[in-house]
Amino acid sequence: MEDVVNLEYRIDHFSLLVKDLARSIKFYTDVFGFEVIAETSNAKIRWLKIGGSDTIHLSEGDTTTTSLRKDTHFALRVSDLDVFLADMQNRAIAYYDWPGNINKVGERFDGYRQVYIQDPDGYWIEVNNHGP
């Protein structure tokens, strides 16, 4: 087995295929406060800043073959999960624990609390209070 070269890999961005780009931009900017940072030359692709240098790329297209299972998700951490949950309740956005109980908070094996919400295309998003 060869030695692994340590290049300090970090996640640069992730990309989601969405049905309606404008609807998805509205969701991610209104609910999470992400900012549109790049209007690419392709009108069906937009980049949004999550925080720091992290980004999400949204691409409009045919999502009929996209898997929307909860075990295929991305996770965001917040400094105060209770404030996030109150905001979701104020917006009438349902959240779930891992088994799927509505408006219930779960706890991960490492003790951090977590919930799952879905975006307009049905992608699952974990939100937790995992510290830095």
mmCIF file of N, CA and C in Angstrom:
data_model
loop_
_atom_site.group_PDB
_atom_site.id
_atom_site.type_symbol
_atom_site.label_atom_id
_atom_site.label_comp_id
_atom_site.label_asym_id
_atom_site.label_seq_id
_atom_site.Cartn_x
_atom_site.Cartn_y
_atom_site.Cartn_z
ATOM 1 N N MET A 1 0.846 -1.185 0.000
ATOM 2 C CA MET A 1 0.000 0.000 0.000
ATOM 3 C C MET A 1 0.886 1.242 0.000
ATOM 4 N N GLU A 2 0.566 2.171 -0.864
ATOM 5 C CA GLU A 2 1.349 3.396 -0.954
ATOM 6 C C GLU A 2 0.966 4.357 0.167
ATOM 7 N N ASP A 3 1.928 5.205 0.536
ATOM 8 C CA ASP A 3 1.640 6.239 1.521
ATOM 9 C C ASP A 3 0.679 7.264 0.921
ATOM 10 N N VAL A 4 -0.219 7.743 1.741
ATOM 11 C CA VAL A 4 -1.170 8.757 1.307
ATOM 12 C C VAL A 4 -0.494 10.122 1.384
ATOM 13 N N VAL A 5 -0.631 10.893 0.336
ATOM 14 C CA VAL A 5 -0.088 12.246 0.327
ATOM 15 C C VAL A 5 -1.081 13.157 1.042
ATOM 16 N N ASN A 6 -0.628 13.851 2.072
ATOM 17 C CA ASN A 6 -1.507 14.751 2.817
ATOM 18 C C ASN A 6 -1.506 16.118 2.152
ATOM 19 N N LEU A 7 -2.592 16.427 1.488
ATOM 20 C CA LEU A 7 -2.729 17.707 0.801
ATOM 21 C C LEU A 7 -3.733 18.622 1.497
ATOM 22 N N GLU A 8 -4.068 18.293 2.736
ATOM 23 C CA GLU A 8 -5.004 19.095 3.528
ATOM 24 C C GLU A 8 -6.313 19.342 2.781
ATOM 25 N N TYR A 9 -6.933 18.255 2.339
ATOM 26 C CA TYR A 9 -8.207 18.350 1.621
ATOM 27 C C TYR A 9 -9.262 19.014 2.491
ATOM 28 N N ARG A 10 -10.065 19.861 1.882
ATOM 29 C CA ARG A 10 -11.205 20.496 2.533
ATOM 30 C C ARG A 10 -12.327 20.572 1.508
ATOM 31 N N ILE A 11 -13.534 20.603 1.974
ATOM 32 C CA ILE A 11 -14.658 20.741 1.049
ATOM 33 C C ILE A 11 -14.663 22.171 0.513
ATOM 34 N N ASP A 12 -14.768 22.307 -0.794
ATOM 35 C CA ASP A 12 -14.802 23.613 -1.445
ATOM 36 C C ASP A 12 -16.247 24.070 -1.649
ATOM 37 N N HIS A 13 -17.076 23.196 -2.187
ATOM 38 C CA HIS A 13 -18.485 23.509 -2.403
ATOM 39 C C HIS A 13 -19.239 22.208 -2.624
ATOM 40 N N PHE A 14 -20.537 22.304 -2.608
ATOM 41 C CA PHE A 14 -21.360 21.198 -3.076
ATOM 42 C C PHE A 14 -22.397 21.779 -4.017
ATOM 43 N N SER A 15 -22.945 20.925 -4.843
ATOM 44 C CA SER A 15 -23.845 21.371 -5.891
ATOM 45 C C SER A 15 -25.145 20.577 -5.830
ATOM 46 N N LEU A 16 -26.250 21.276 -6.036
ATOM 47 C CA LEU A 16 -27.559 20.629 -6.078
ATOM 48 C C LEU A 16 -28.232 20.938 -7.404
ATOM 49 N N LEU A 17 -28.847 19.926 -7.974
ATOM 50 C CA LEU A 17 -29.662 20.088 -9.169
ATOM 51 C C LEU A 17 -31.075 20.421 -8.703
ATOM 52 N N VAL A 18 -31.626 21.535 -9.159
ATOM 53 C CA VAL A 18 -32.932 22.000 -8.693
ATOM 54 C C VAL A 18 -33.888 22.189 -9.866
ATOM 55 N N LYS A 19 -35.191 22.067 -9.580
ATOM 56 C CA LYS A 19 -36.211 22.223 -10.626
ATOM 57 C C LYS A 19 -36.417 23.684 -11.010
ATOM 58 N N ASP A 20 -36.425 24.555 -10.015
ATOM 59 C CA ASP A 20 -36.745 25.970 -10.224
ATOM 60 C C ASP A 20 -35.691 26.796 -9.494
ATOM 61 N N LEU A 21 -34.760 27.351 -10.232
ATOM 62 C CA LEU A 21 -33.625 28.063 -9.645
ATOM 63 C C LEU A 21 -34.073 29.238 -8.779
ATOM 64 N N ALA A 22 -35.006 30.037 -9.264
ATOM 65 C CA ALA A 22 -35.464 31.205 -8.500
ATOM 66 C C ALA A 22 -36.081 30.785 -7.169
ATOM 67 N N ARG A 23 -36.884 29.729 -7.179
ATOM 68 C CA ARG A 23 -37.513 29.230 -5.948
ATOM 69 C C ARG A 23 -36.457 28.753 -4.962
ATOM 70 N N SER A 24 -35.449 28.047 -5.454
ATOM 71 C CA SER A 24 -34.391 27.542 -4.577
ATOM 72 C C SER A 24 -33.539 28.674 -4.019
ATOM 73 N N ILE A 25 -33.221 29.657 -4.853
ATOM 74 C CA ILE A 25 -32.459 30.814 -4.360
ATOM 75 C C ILE A 25 -33.243 31.514 -3.254
ATOM 76 N N LYS A 26 -34.534 31.700 -3.458
ATOM 77 C CA LYS A 26 -35.372 32.345 -2.439
ATOM 78 C C LYS A 26 -35.338 31.553 -1.136
ATOM 79 N N PHE A 27 -35.454 30.234 -1.213
ATOM 80 C CA PHE A 27 -35.432 29.400 -0.014
ATOM 81 C C PHE A 27 -34.104 29.556 0.724
ATOM 82 N N TYR A 28 -33.003 29.366 0.037
ATOM 83 C CA TYR A 28 -31.698 29.381 0.702
ATOM 84 C C TYR A 28 -31.298 30.771 1.190
ATOM 85 N N THR A 29 -31.734 31.822 0.511
ATOM 86 C CA THR A 29 -31.420 33.170 0.993
ATOM 87 C C THR A 29 -32.360 33.583 2.125
ATOM 88 N N ASP A 30 -33.645 33.259 2.022
ATOM 89 C CA ASP A 30 -34.607 33.639 3.063
ATOM 90 C C ASP A 30 -34.453 32.815 4.333
ATOM 91 N N VAL A 31 -34.323 31.506 4.203
ATOM 92 C CA VAL A 31 -34.296 30.627 5.375
ATOM 93 C C VAL A 31 -32.929 30.617 6.048
ATOM 94 N N PHE A 32 -31.861 30.545 5.271
ATOM 95 C CA PHE A 32 -30.524 30.417 5.852
ATOM 96 C C PHE A 32 -29.682 31.687 5.764
ATOM 97 N N GLY A 33 -30.127 32.660 4.999
ATOM 98 C CA GLY A 33 -29.347 33.882 4.869
ATOM 99 C C GLY A 33 -28.154 33.768 3.943
ATOM 100 N N PHE A 34 -28.128 32.731 3.097
ATOM 101 C CA PHE A 34 -27.040 32.607 2.125
ATOM 102 C C PHE A 34 -27.125 33.785 1.150
ATOM 103 N N GLU A 35 -25.980 34.153 0.561
ATOM 104 C CA GLU A 35 -25.930 35.260 -0.393
ATOM 105 C C GLU A 35 -25.569 34.762 -1.776
ATOM 106 N N VAL A 36 -26.231 35.293 -2.796
ATOM 107 C CA VAL A 36 -25.813 35.001 -4.171
ATOM 108 C C VAL A 36 -24.489 35.720 -4.380
ATOM 109 N N ILE A 37 -23.441 34.963 -4.728
ATOM 110 C CA ILE A 37 -22.122 35.575 -4.876
ATOM 111 C C ILE A 37 -21.630 35.600 -6.302
ATOM 112 N N ALA A 38 -22.244 34.834 -7.160
ATOM 113 C CA ALA A 38 -21.768 34.807 -8.538
ATOM 114 C C ALA A 38 -22.932 34.546 -9.472
ATOM 115 N N GLU A 39 -23.075 35.401 -10.428
ATOM 116 C CA GLU A 39 -24.022 35.155 -11.499
ATOM 117 C C GLU A 39 -23.195 34.657 -12.660
ATOM 118 N N THR A 40 -23.146 33.364 -12.791
ATOM 119 C CA THR A 40 -22.317 32.747 -13.816
ATOM 120 C C THR A 40 -22.838 33.107 -15.202
ATOM 121 N N SER A 41 -22.061 32.801 -16.204
ATOM 122 C CA SER A 41 -22.485 33.090 -17.579
ATOM 123 C C SER A 41 -23.677 32.234 -17.987
ATOM 124 N N ASN A 42 -23.936 31.169 -17.236
ATOM 125 C CA ASN A 42 -25.089 30.313 -17.491
ATOM 126 C C ASN A 42 -26.228 30.763 -16.575
ATOM 127 N N ALA A 43 -27.324 31.216 -17.137
ATOM 128 C CA ALA A 43 -28.452 31.736 -16.357
ATOM 129 C C ALA A 43 -29.109 30.678 -15.484
ATOM 130 N N LYS A 44 -28.789 29.412 -15.697
ATOM 131 C CA LYS A 44 -29.392 28.335 -14.907
ATOM 132 C C LYS A 44 -28.482 27.864 -13.777
ATOM 133 N N ILE A 45 -27.403 28.588 -13.505
ATOM 134 C CA ILE A 45 -26.477 28.229 -12.427
ATOM 135 C C ILE A 45 -26.190 29.466 -11.588
ATOM 136 N N ARG A 46 -26.315 29.321 -10.267
ATOM 137 C CA ARG A 46 -25.957 30.396 -9.348
ATOM 138 C C ARG A 46 -25.163 29.807 -8.190
ATOM 139 N N TRP A 47 -24.218 30.597 -7.700
ATOM 140 C CA TRP A 47 -23.424 30.211 -6.543
ATOM 141 C C TRP A 47 -23.881 31.051 -5.359
ATOM 142 N N LEU A 48 -24.024 30.405 -4.200
ATOM 143 C CA LEU A 48 -24.425 31.100 -2.985
ATOM 144 C C LEU A 48 -23.367 30.895 -1.914
ATOM 145 N N LYS A 49 -23.085 31.945 -1.177
ATOM 146 C CA LYS A 49 -22.124 31.879 -0.075
ATOM 147 C C LYS A 49 -22.853 31.413 1.174
ATOM 148 N N ILE A 50 -22.296 30.375 1.799
ATOM 149 C CA ILE A 50 -22.878 29.827 3.017
ATOM 150 C C ILE A 50 -22.330 30.562 4.229
ATOM 151 N N GLY A 51 -21.041 30.694 4.282
ATOM 152 C CA GLY A 51 -20.344 31.332 5.391
ATOM 153 C C GLY A 51 -18.864 31.098 5.183
ATOM 154 N N GLY A 52 -18.043 32.033 5.603
ATOM 155 C CA GLY A 52 -16.620 31.887 5.333
ATOM 156 C C GLY A 52 -16.405 31.794 3.837
ATOM 157 N N SER A 53 -15.702 30.765 3.418
ATOM 158 C CA SER A 53 -15.468 30.579 1.981
ATOM 159 C C SER A 53 -16.287 29.415 1.418
ATOM 160 N N ASP A 54 -17.209 28.878 2.211
ATOM 161 C CA ASP A 54 -18.025 27.744 1.772
ATOM 162 C C ASP A 54 -19.134 28.215 0.838
ATOM 163 N N THR A 55 -19.394 27.423 -0.200
ATOM 164 C CA THR A 55 -20.432 27.783 -1.157
ATOM 165 C C THR A 55 -21.287 26.585 -1.533
ATOM 166 N N ILE A 56 -22.470 26.899 -2.015
ATOM 167 C CA ILE A 56 -23.354 25.911 -2.610
ATOM 168 C C ILE A 56 -23.625 26.386 -4.033
ATOM 169 N N HIS A 57 -23.583 25.472 -4.973
ATOM 170 C CA HIS A 57 -23.881 25.787 -6.369
ATOM 171 C C HIS A 57 -25.243 25.189 -6.694
ATOM 172 N N LEU A 58 -26.136 26.000 -7.193
ATOM 173 C CA LEU A 58 -27.468 25.548 -7.586
ATOM 174 C C LEU A 58 -27.549 25.562 -9.101
ATOM 175 N N SER A 59 -27.942 24.429 -9.668
ATOM 176 C CA SER A 59 -28.062 24.293 -11.124
ATOM 177 C C SER A 59 -29.473 23.845 -11.457
ATOM 178 N N GLU A 60 -30.145 24.590 -12.323
ATOM 179 C CA GLU A 60 -31.508 24.239 -12.705
ATOM 180 C C GLU A 60 -31.489 23.183 -13.802
ATOM 181 N N GLY A 61 -32.317 22.157 -13.622
ATOM 182 C CA GLY A 61 -32.389 21.106 -14.622
ATOM 183 C C GLY A 61 -33.418 20.057 -14.250
ATOM 184 N N ASP A 62 -33.382 18.951 -14.947
ATOM 185 C CA ASP A 62 -34.319 17.844 -14.743
ATOM 186 C C ASP A 62 -33.895 17.043 -13.514
ATOM 187 N N THR A 63 -34.736 17.029 -12.496
ATOM 188 C CA THR A 63 -34.413 16.346 -11.240
ATOM 189 C C THR A 63 -35.150 15.018 -11.082
ATOM 190 N N THR A 64 -35.759 14.518 -12.135
ATOM 191 C CA THR A 64 -36.613 13.328 -12.002
ATOM 192 C C THR A 64 -35.855 12.091 -11.541
ATOM 193 N N THR A 65 -34.577 12.001 -11.786
ATOM 194 C CA THR A 65 -33.826 10.812 -11.360
ATOM 195 C C THR A 65 -33.011 11.057 -10.091
ATOM 196 N N THR A 66 -33.226 12.191 -9.439
ATOM 197 C CA THR A 66 -32.477 12.531 -8.230
ATOM 198 C C THR A 66 -33.023 11.767 -7.035
ATOM 199 N N SER A 67 -32.135 11.167 -6.249
ATOM 200 C CA SER A 67 -32.519 10.457 -5.029
ATOM 201 C C SER A 67 -32.718 11.462 -3.902
ATOM 202 N N LEU A 68 -33.823 11.347 -3.196
ATOM 203 C CA LEU A 68 -34.137 12.282 -2.120
ATOM 204 C C LEU A 68 -34.261 11.579 -0.774
ATOM 205 N N ARG A 69 -33.442 10.585 -0.552
ATOM 206 C CA ARG A 69 -33.466 9.863 0.721
ATOM 207 C C ARG A 69 -32.772 10.692 1.804
ATOM 208 N N LYS A 70 -33.238 10.535 3.033
ATOM 209 C CA LYS A 70 -32.667 11.311 4.128
ATOM 210 C C LYS A 70 -31.207 10.968 4.385
ATOM 211 N N ASP A 71 -30.813 9.725 4.099
ATOM 212 C CA ASP A 71 -29.409 9.373 4.341
ATOM 213 C C ASP A 71 -28.474 9.977 3.299
ATOM 214 N N THR A 72 -29.027 10.632 2.283
ATOM 215 C CA THR A 72 -28.238 11.438 1.352
ATOM 216 C C THR A 72 -28.613 12.887 1.637
ATOM 217 N N HIS A 73 -27.799 13.543 2.435
ATOM 218 C CA HIS A 73 -28.107 14.896 2.887
ATOM 219 C C HIS A 73 -26.812 15.680 3.063
ATOM 220 N N PHE A 74 -26.946 16.969 3.296
ATOM 221 C CA PHE A 74 -25.801 17.752 3.750
ATOM 222 C C PHE A 74 -26.179 18.354 5.089
ATOM 223 N N ALA A 75 -25.179 18.750 5.858
ATOM 224 C CA ALA A 75 -25.427 19.231 7.212
ATOM 225 C C ALA A 75 -24.857 20.630 7.403
ATOM 226 N N LEU A 76 -25.610 21.429 8.124
ATOM 227 C CA LEU A 76 -25.186 22.763 8.526
ATOM 228 C C LEU A 76 -25.169 22.802 10.040
ATOM 229 N N ARG A 77 -24.181 23.461 10.605
ATOM 230 C CA ARG A 77 -24.189 23.615 12.057
ATOM 231 C C ARG A 77 -24.518 25.063 12.389
ATOM 232 N N VAL A 78 -25.230 25.238 13.483
ATOM 233 C CA VAL A 78 -25.627 26.569 13.938
ATOM 234 C C VAL A 78 -25.155 26.762 15.370
ATOM 235 N N SER A 79 -24.990 28.013 15.755
ATOM 236 C CA SER A 79 -24.514 28.302 17.108
ATOM 237 C C SER A 79 -25.605 28.109 18.149
ATOM 238 N N ASP A 80 -26.871 28.243 17.751
ATOM 239 C CA ASP A 80 -27.976 28.094 18.699
ATOM 240 C C ASP A 80 -29.128 27.368 18.005
ATOM 241 N N LEU A 81 -29.236 26.077 18.251
ATOM 242 C CA LEU A 81 -30.264 25.274 17.588
ATOM 243 C C LEU A 81 -31.663 25.707 18.014
ATOM 244 N N ASP A 82 -31.835 26.120 19.259
ATOM 245 C CA ASP A 82 -33.163 26.531 19.720
ATOM 246 C C ASP A 82 -33.665 27.765 18.970
ATOM 247 N N VAL A 83 -32.780 28.708 18.690
ATOM 248 C CA VAL A 83 -33.164 29.888 17.907
ATOM 249 C C VAL A 83 -33.547 29.462 16.491
ATOM 250 N N PHE A 84 -32.780 28.542 15.906
ATOM 251 C CA PHE A 84 -33.102 28.028 14.576
ATOM 252 C C PHE A 84 -34.479 27.364 14.577
ATOM 253 N N LEU A 85 -34.758 26.528 15.584
ATOM 254 C CA LEU A 85 -36.043 25.826 15.651
ATOM 255 C C LEU A 85 -37.206 26.808 15.789
ATOM 256 N N ALA A 86 -37.031 27.840 16.599
ATOM 257 C CA ALA A 86 -38.079 28.856 16.743
ATOM 258 C C ALA A 86 -38.322 29.554 15.406
ATOM 259 N N ASP A 87 -37.248 29.825 14.664
ATOM 260 C CA ASP A 87 -37.388 30.449 13.351
ATOM 261 C C ASP A 87 -38.147 29.529 12.397
ATOM 262 N N MET A 88 -37.849 28.236 12.422
ATOM 263 C CA MET A 88 -38.562 27.295 11.555
ATOM 264 C C MET A 88 -40.044 27.268 11.914
ATOM 265 N N GLN A 89 -40.355 27.281 13.206
ATOM 266 C CA GLN A 89 -41.758 27.285 13.624
ATOM 267 C C GLN A 89 -42.456 28.563 13.167
ATOM 268 N N ASN A 90 -41.771 29.705 13.280
ATOM 269 C CA ASN A 90 -42.350 30.977 12.823
ATOM 270 C C ASN A 90 -42.604 30.977 11.322
ATOM 271 N N ARG A 91 -41.785 30.259 10.573
ATOM 272 C CA ARG A 91 -41.928 30.191 9.116
ATOM 273 C C ARG A 91 -42.839 29.038 8.680
ATOM 274 N N ALA A 92 -43.337 28.263 9.648
ATOM 275 C CA ALA A 92 -44.164 27.081 9.371
ATOM 276 C C ALA A 92 -43.410 26.073 8.500
ATOM 277 N N ILE A 93 -42.107 25.926 8.776
ATOM 278 C CA ILE A 93 -41.289 24.912 8.104
ATOM 279 C C ILE A 93 -41.114 23.751 9.073
ATOM 280 N N ALA A 94 -41.591 22.590 8.676
ATOM 281 C CA ALA A 94 -41.499 21.409 9.533
ATOM 282 C C ALA A 94 -40.056 20.935 9.629
ATOM 283 N N TYR A 95 -39.709 20.406 10.784
ATOM 284 C CA TYR A 95 -38.419 19.747 10.970
ATOM 285 C C TYR A 95 -38.681 18.384 11.597
ATOM 286 N N TYR A 96 -37.714 17.500 11.445
ATOM 287 C CA TYR A 96 -37.899 16.103 11.843
ATOM 288 C C TYR A 96 -36.661 15.593 12.556
ATOM 289 N N ASP A 97 -36.861 14.590 13.424
ATOM 290 C CA ASP A 97 -35.712 13.851 13.942
ATOM 291 C C ASP A 97 -35.382 12.763 12.919
ATOM 292 N N TRP A 98 -34.317 11.984 13.176
ATOM 293 C CA TRP A 98 -33.899 10.971 12.194
ATOM 294 C C TRP A 98 -34.999 9.964 11.870
ATOM 295 N N PRO A 99 -35.754 9.434 12.882
ATOM 296 C CA PRO A 99 -36.809 8.465 12.547
ATOM 297 C C PRO A 99 -37.969 9.070 11.753
ATOM 298 N N GLY A 100 -38.075 10.406 11.711
ATOM 299 C CA GLY A 100 -39.126 11.031 10.915
ATOM 300 C C GLY A 100 -40.260 11.636 11.714
ATOM 301 N N ASN A 101 -40.086 11.780 13.024
ATOM 302 C CA ASN A 101 -41.118 12.401 13.853
ATOM 303 C C ASN A 101 -41.107 13.911 13.634
ATOM 304 N N ILE A 102 -42.267 14.445 13.282
ATOM 305 C CA ILE A 102 -42.352 15.862 12.935
ATOM 306 C C ILE A 102 -42.155 16.755 14.157
ATOM 307 N N ASN A 103 -41.403 17.840 13.940
ATOM 308 C CA ASN A 103 -41.102 18.849 14.960
ATOM 309 C C ASN A 103 -40.515 18.247 16.232
ATOM 310 N N LYS A 104 -39.689 17.233 16.045
ATOM 311 C CA LYS A 104 -38.958 16.603 17.145
ATOM 312 C C LYS A 104 -37.464 16.757 16.895
ATOM 313 N N VAL A 105 -36.712 16.924 17.972
ATOM 314 C CA VAL A 105 -35.259 17.075 17.896
ATOM 315 C C VAL A 105 -34.618 15.744 18.243
ATOM 316 N N GLY A 106 -33.639 15.348 17.456
ATOM 317 C CA GLY A 106 -32.905 14.123 17.721
ATOM 318 C C GLY A 106 -31.561 14.422 18.361
ATOM 319 N N GLU A 107 -30.933 13.374 18.834
ATOM 320 C CA GLU A 107 -29.593 13.507 19.399
ATOM 321 C C GLU A 107 -28.678 12.505 18.726
ATOM 322 N N ARG A 108 -27.544 12.994 18.256
ATOM 323 C CA ARG A 108 -26.569 12.127 17.600
ATOM 324 C C ARG A 108 -25.841 11.294 18.643
ATOM 325 N N PHE A 109 -25.129 10.284 18.186
ATOM 326 C CA PHE A 109 -24.394 9.413 19.102
ATOM 327 C C PHE A 109 -23.346 10.191 19.894
ATOM 328 N N ASP A 110 -22.881 11.324 19.372
ATOM 329 C CA ASP A 110 -21.859 12.115 20.058
ATOM 330 C C ASP A 110 -22.459 13.195 20.958
ATOM 331 N N GLY A 111 -23.785 13.172 21.123
ATOM 332 C CA GLY A 111 -24.440 14.074 22.059
ATOM 333 C C GLY A 111 -24.953 15.376 21.469
ATOM 334 N N TYR A 112 -24.609 15.674 20.241
ATOM 335 C CA TYR A 112 -25.103 16.906 19.628
ATOM 336 C C TYR A 112 -26.541 16.719 19.151
ATOM 337 N N ARG A 113 -27.313 17.789 19.213
ATOM 338 C CA ARG A 113 -28.710 17.759 18.799
ATOM 339 C C ARG A 113 -28.805 18.047 17.307
ATOM 340 N N GLN A 114 -29.829 17.459 16.669
ATOM 341 C CA GLN A 114 -29.980 17.621 15.225
ATOM 342 C C GLN A 114 -31.435 17.533 14.814
ATOM 343 N N VAL A 115 -31.738 18.213 13.711
ATOM 344 C CA VAL A 115 -33.034 18.097 13.054
ATOM 345 C C VAL A 115 -32.783 18.035 11.556
ATOM 346 N N TYR A 116 -33.809 17.664 10.824
ATOM 347 C CA TYR A 116 -33.746 17.605 9.362
ATOM 348 C C TYR A 116 -34.912 18.400 8.793
ATOM 349 N N ILE A 117 -34.622 19.196 7.775
ATOM 350 C CA ILE A 117 -35.673 19.881 7.027
ATOM 351 C C ILE A 117 -35.468 19.550 5.553
ATOM 352 N N GLN A 118 -36.470 19.880 4.746
ATOM 353 C CA GLN A 118 -36.350 19.667 3.304
ATOM 354 C C GLN A 118 -36.461 20.993 2.571
ATOM 355 N N ASP A 119 -35.662 21.112 1.509
ATOM 356 C CA ASP A 119 -35.742 22.307 0.669
ATOM 357 C C ASP A 119 -36.887 22.123 -0.328
ATOM 358 N N PRO A 120 -37.160 23.104 -1.187
ATOM 359 C CA PRO A 120 -38.298 22.993 -2.116
ATOM 360 C C PRO A 120 -38.229 21.806 -3.074
ATOM 361 N N ASP A 121 -37.024 21.281 -3.331
ATOM 362 C CA ASP A 121 -36.889 20.119 -4.212
ATOM 363 C C ASP A 121 -36.919 18.803 -3.451
ATOM 364 N N GLY A 122 -37.005 18.870 -2.126
ATOM 365 C CA GLY A 122 -37.057 17.656 -1.325
ATOM 366 C C GLY A 122 -35.719 17.185 -0.801
ATOM 367 N N TYR A 123 -34.642 17.941 -1.060
ATOM 368 C CA TYR A 123 -33.341 17.563 -0.504
ATOM 369 C C TYR A 123 -33.390 17.697 1.008
ATOM 370 N N TRP A 124 -32.779 16.751 1.695
ATOM 371 C CA TRP A 124 -32.730 16.771 3.151
ATOM 372 C C TRP A 124 -31.522 17.570 3.612
ATOM 373 N N ILE A 125 -31.747 18.399 4.620
ATOM 374 C CA ILE A 125 -30.699 19.222 5.206
ATOM 375 C C ILE A 125 -30.697 18.966 6.706
ATOM 376 N N GLU A 126 -29.581 18.475 7.209
ATOM 377 C CA GLU A 126 -29.424 18.323 8.656
ATOM 378 C C GLU A 126 -28.951 19.655 9.214
ATOM 379 N N VAL A 127 -29.535 20.069 10.331
ATOM 380 C CA VAL A 127 -29.066 21.255 11.043
ATOM 381 C C VAL A 127 -28.781 20.807 12.465
ATOM 382 N N ASN A 128 -27.559 21.088 12.928
ATOM 383 C CA ASN A 128 -27.157 20.612 14.248
ATOM 384 C C ASN A 128 -26.403 21.693 15.006
ATOM 385 N N ASN A 129 -26.121 21.394 16.274
ATOM 386 C CA ASN A 129 -25.383 22.331 17.117
ATOM 387 C C ASN A 129 -23.966 21.838 17.393
ATOM 388 N N HIS A 130 -23.412 21.099 16.456
ATOM 389 C CA HIS A 130 -22.042 20.596 16.573
ATOM 390 C C HIS A 130 -21.083 21.777 16.603
ATOM 391 N N GLY A 131 -20.256 21.836 17.607
ATOM 392 C CA GLY A 131 -19.320 22.958 17.751
ATOM 393 C C GLY A 131 -18.182 22.916 16.757
ATOM 394 N N PRO A 132 -17.481 24.040 16.653
ATOM 395 C CA PRO A 132 -16.355 24.111 15.698
ATOM 396 C C PRO A 132 -15.206 23.196 16.078
#
